[in-house]
Amino acid sequence: MLYAQCYMIILLIFLTRTVFGVDEQTTASTVISTSATSTENSFQNIDAGTLAKAINIPTCESNCTEMLLTKLYGILELKDIFDQWKNLCTEYNQSTACMEQPNHCSHGEIYRILTSGIHYLCIRKEMFFDKNRDCIQPNLDQGAQECDRSCKMIQSIADLSRKPSVQDAAQKGGNIITVVTELGGVCSAANCFLPCFRERMNKKCPRSGGMIVDGILKPFYILAKFLENATPLVTNIVDEKMPRSCSFLVKRESLDSIRQQPV
Ligand SMILES: *[C@@H]1O[C@H](CO)[C@@H](O)[C@H](O)[C@H]1NC(C)=O
Ligand SMILES: *[C@@H]1O[C@H](CO)[C@@H](O)[C@H](O)[C@H]1NC(C)=O
């Protein structure tokens, strides 16, 4: 059960690319997301404080990862993504060093899974991104923003953060299962955004879109593999609690199809 919860956390963090450690200037009483059209408005509609509290990560890990998550959150603004990403890579090295301190906490394995996509893109593919910087850097924001306009990815995260049940969970100290049951909209948006973004970037800078999407999907492959070997008890809970629109993220074949099929 503990494992099931851990993997749910993984699922969440990479879907919502969350937000812990962001200060709580955005409170519940502010804007209820109206039909915002631009990414900028959608980003501002994200109630970061509520999401952070609803998910409620253990403090031991958050000590090392707070800044990393703040940087991830910044990327949701979809502006200067390349430079923000490079900063994130620097931060990733620091939080990894922090996690590797002896006796830091017992979640080293979870940290590695959660950051497997970051590791892939920052370390293993560092040369590729440096070499192709002149193409990728100027095209990244536009690609992400265009796909966000058609897929409403950022708005779906803002909507999640403003659901009454999620706000309620946040006020009561956090409940990851509640958040998972509300992930439907985010998953539908991701199912649109990921192939869109992959195609668009591949057209501008060969292989770059596929590589970035591969990175984003890394933790989900680990999750899918875990569920393939899990007991019926665990898989039943996942089937029951997770919205249908999210199941593509935990099945190997559907993950493969995001990476391979033409849109
Ligand atoms: C966080 O790190 C600081 C120093 O880096 C340490 O003093 C503090 O006890 C840590 N807190 C937790 C909750 O681990
Ligand atoms: C992070 O560390 C790796 C080696 O461990 C290094 O190759 C990479 O350049 C570092 N990245 C940044 C942004 O500091």
PDB file of N, CA, C and O in Angstrom, residues 3 53 58 67 98 108 124 201-202:
ATOM      1  N   TYR A   3       3.672   1.486  -1.171  1.00  0.00           N
ATOM      2  CA  TYR A   3       4.233   1.633  -2.509  1.00  0.00           C
ATOM      3  C   TYR A   3       3.232   2.236  -3.474  1.00  0.00           C
ATOM      4  O   TYR A   3       3.558   3.095  -4.261  1.00  0.00           O
ATOM      5  N   LYS A  53      -0.493  21.826  -0.721  1.00  0.00           N
ATOM      6  CA  LYS A  53      -1.040  21.301   0.533  1.00  0.00           C
ATOM      7  C   LYS A  53      -1.860  20.045   0.300  1.00  0.00           C
ATOM      8  O   LYS A  53      -1.866  19.136   1.123  1.00  0.00           O
ATOM      9  N   PRO A  58       6.256  14.530   2.050  1.00  0.00           N
ATOM     10  CA  PRO A  58       6.967  14.433   3.336  1.00  0.00           C
ATOM     11  C   PRO A  58       8.058  15.489   3.472  1.00  0.00           C
ATOM     12  O   PRO A  58       8.755  15.786   2.507  1.00  0.00           O
ATOM     13  N   MET A  67      13.440  23.797  -3.912  1.00  0.00           N
ATOM     14  CA  MET A  67      13.864  24.718  -4.966  1.00  0.00           C
ATOM     15  C   MET A  67      13.672  24.106  -6.354  1.00  0.00           C
ATOM     16  O   MET A  67      13.305  24.783  -7.310  1.00  0.00           O
ATOM     17  N   CYS A  98      22.187  16.930  -2.241  1.00  0.00           N
ATOM     18  CA  CYS A  98      21.507  17.010  -0.939  1.00  0.00           C
ATOM     19  C   CYS A  98      20.903  15.659  -0.559  1.00  0.00           C
ATOM     20  O   CYS A  98      21.056  15.185   0.565  1.00  0.00           O
ATOM     21  N   GLY A 108      15.326   7.847  -1.098  1.00  0.00           N
ATOM     22  CA  GLY A 108      16.220   8.016  -2.230  1.00  0.00           C
ATOM     23  C   GLY A 108      15.702   7.384  -3.503  1.00  0.00           C
ATOM     24  O   GLY A 108      15.817   7.959  -4.579  1.00  0.00           O
ATOM     25  N   ARG A 124      21.867  12.919 -19.337  1.00  0.00           N
ATOM     26  CA  ARG A 124      22.165  12.032 -20.460  1.00  0.00           C
ATOM     27  C   ARG A 124      22.076  12.734 -21.799  1.00  0.00           C
ATOM     28  O   ARG A 124      22.815  12.413 -22.728  1.00  0.00           O
ATOM     29  N   MET A 201       7.783  20.230 -32.221  1.00  0.00           N
ATOM     30  CA  MET A 201       9.220  20.433 -31.990  1.00  0.00           C
ATOM     31  C   MET A 201      10.057  19.608 -32.960  1.00  0.00           C
ATOM     32  O   MET A 201      11.097  20.065 -33.435  1.00  0.00           O
ATOM     33  N   ASN A 202       9.611  18.396 -33.250  1.00  0.00           N
ATOM     34  CA  ASN A 202      10.358  17.569 -34.204  1.00  0.00           C
ATOM     35  C   ASN A 202      10.442  18.241 -35.567  1.00  0.00           C
ATOM     36  O   ASN A 202      11.455  18.136 -36.258  1.00  0.00           O
TER      37      ASN A 202
END
